[in-house]
Amino acid sequence: MSVTDPLETAARLVDVDRAIAILREGGLVALPTETVYGLGASALDRRAIAAVFATKGRPTHHPLIVHLADADRLPAFAATTDDAWRLAERFWPGPLTLVLPRGPLALDEVTGGLATVGLRVPAHPLTLSVLAGFGAGVAAPSANRFGRISPTSAAHVAAELPTVPILDGGPCAVGVESTIVDLSGDVPAVLRLGAVTPEAIAETLGRPVALRTEAAKTAGGERAVAPGQLASHYAPRARLELVPRDRLAARRAELSGAIVVLGDAELGHDAATWARSLYDALRRADATGPDVILVPTPPPGALAAAVLDRLRRAAAPR
Ligand code: TXA
Ligand code: MG
């Protein structure tokens, strides 16, 4: 993974007003959120959406999340339910994406032709200003090349994507992608783990929530329930090995070659700190060109399951 020249990053920075103007002109702009940086485009502009897929190298059937300034704008993009309003009220702005039956403004290009659309109100003041000023929805996948590590700083975006202008909002406070909950079926189902836990969702809704975070097997082979849930994802270039914490020292002793260990010393002493530092640490480790990046299972905390999920995918065979 290339390390970007700070001057190159600085040359690409834009302010809130410029970011709004770019979206209005049908351009792309990288936007900070509390989870990861997104590659934003007007959700109503088919050509801008096509440019998002081309810039990421992402297959076009993978749906994009539409970002809104506030929950009041939900009905334009989706059919709402009591459950949707309850979750929006408790968790927005915040790291939760709702999957709902699509509404009039949800384009096929955004939903990948699905009958549903993913929506969220992100908790970052600069991006909320952009969303409010722009006035419409902004489709934004994570601002990385398809299959690779999501960016959690402006410098990461600059290293991932050439030429895209960037609104620098500092390092992301959460550090892993939003929780995705599908409310379009009979039973609410979590499709991607994140900072909002399945337990917190179930408690808010007052009913059980299913976990559907594994890629589903179908007659046609592997099909991703949510394509962020591909078995191999969030991947560094080096081989990543995930080991139980009590086996870390023993496994380290078995390995030879250039090994980078990422443990509590590098990532912090609780799961939330791990989540915040993980992607940056993986990028830095990768940049040294190691044979193996060795990572123990994360420490406990509300974010432990989300971190473990990302590490499993980063470690999955490619
Ligand atoms: O935290 C986040 O959600 C970040 C920031 C930028 O908001 N965005 C993000 O977007 O992670 P992306 O495109 O990298 O991942 C979005 C995930 C994909 O796995 C996609 O398949 C899923 O959301 N998704 C979007 N719409 C969906 C839908 N209608 N049904 C099921 N999954 C959906
Ligand atoms: Mg992504």
Coordinates of C-alpha atoms and ligand atoms in Angstrom, one line a residue, residues 56 58 141-142 144 150 177 192 233-234, ligand 2:
K56 CA -13.6 2.0 -6.6
R58 CA -16.5 -2.1 -7.5
P141 CA -19.4 3.6 -0.2
S142 CA -16.2 3.4 1.9
N144 CA -11.2 2.5 -0.8
S150 CA -11.5 1.2 4.5
E177 CA -18.1 0.5 9.1
R192 CA -23.0 -6.3 9.2
H233 CA -12.7 -8.2 2.5
Y234 CA -10.9 -5.4 4.4
Ligands
MG2 MG -16.7 -0.8 1.9

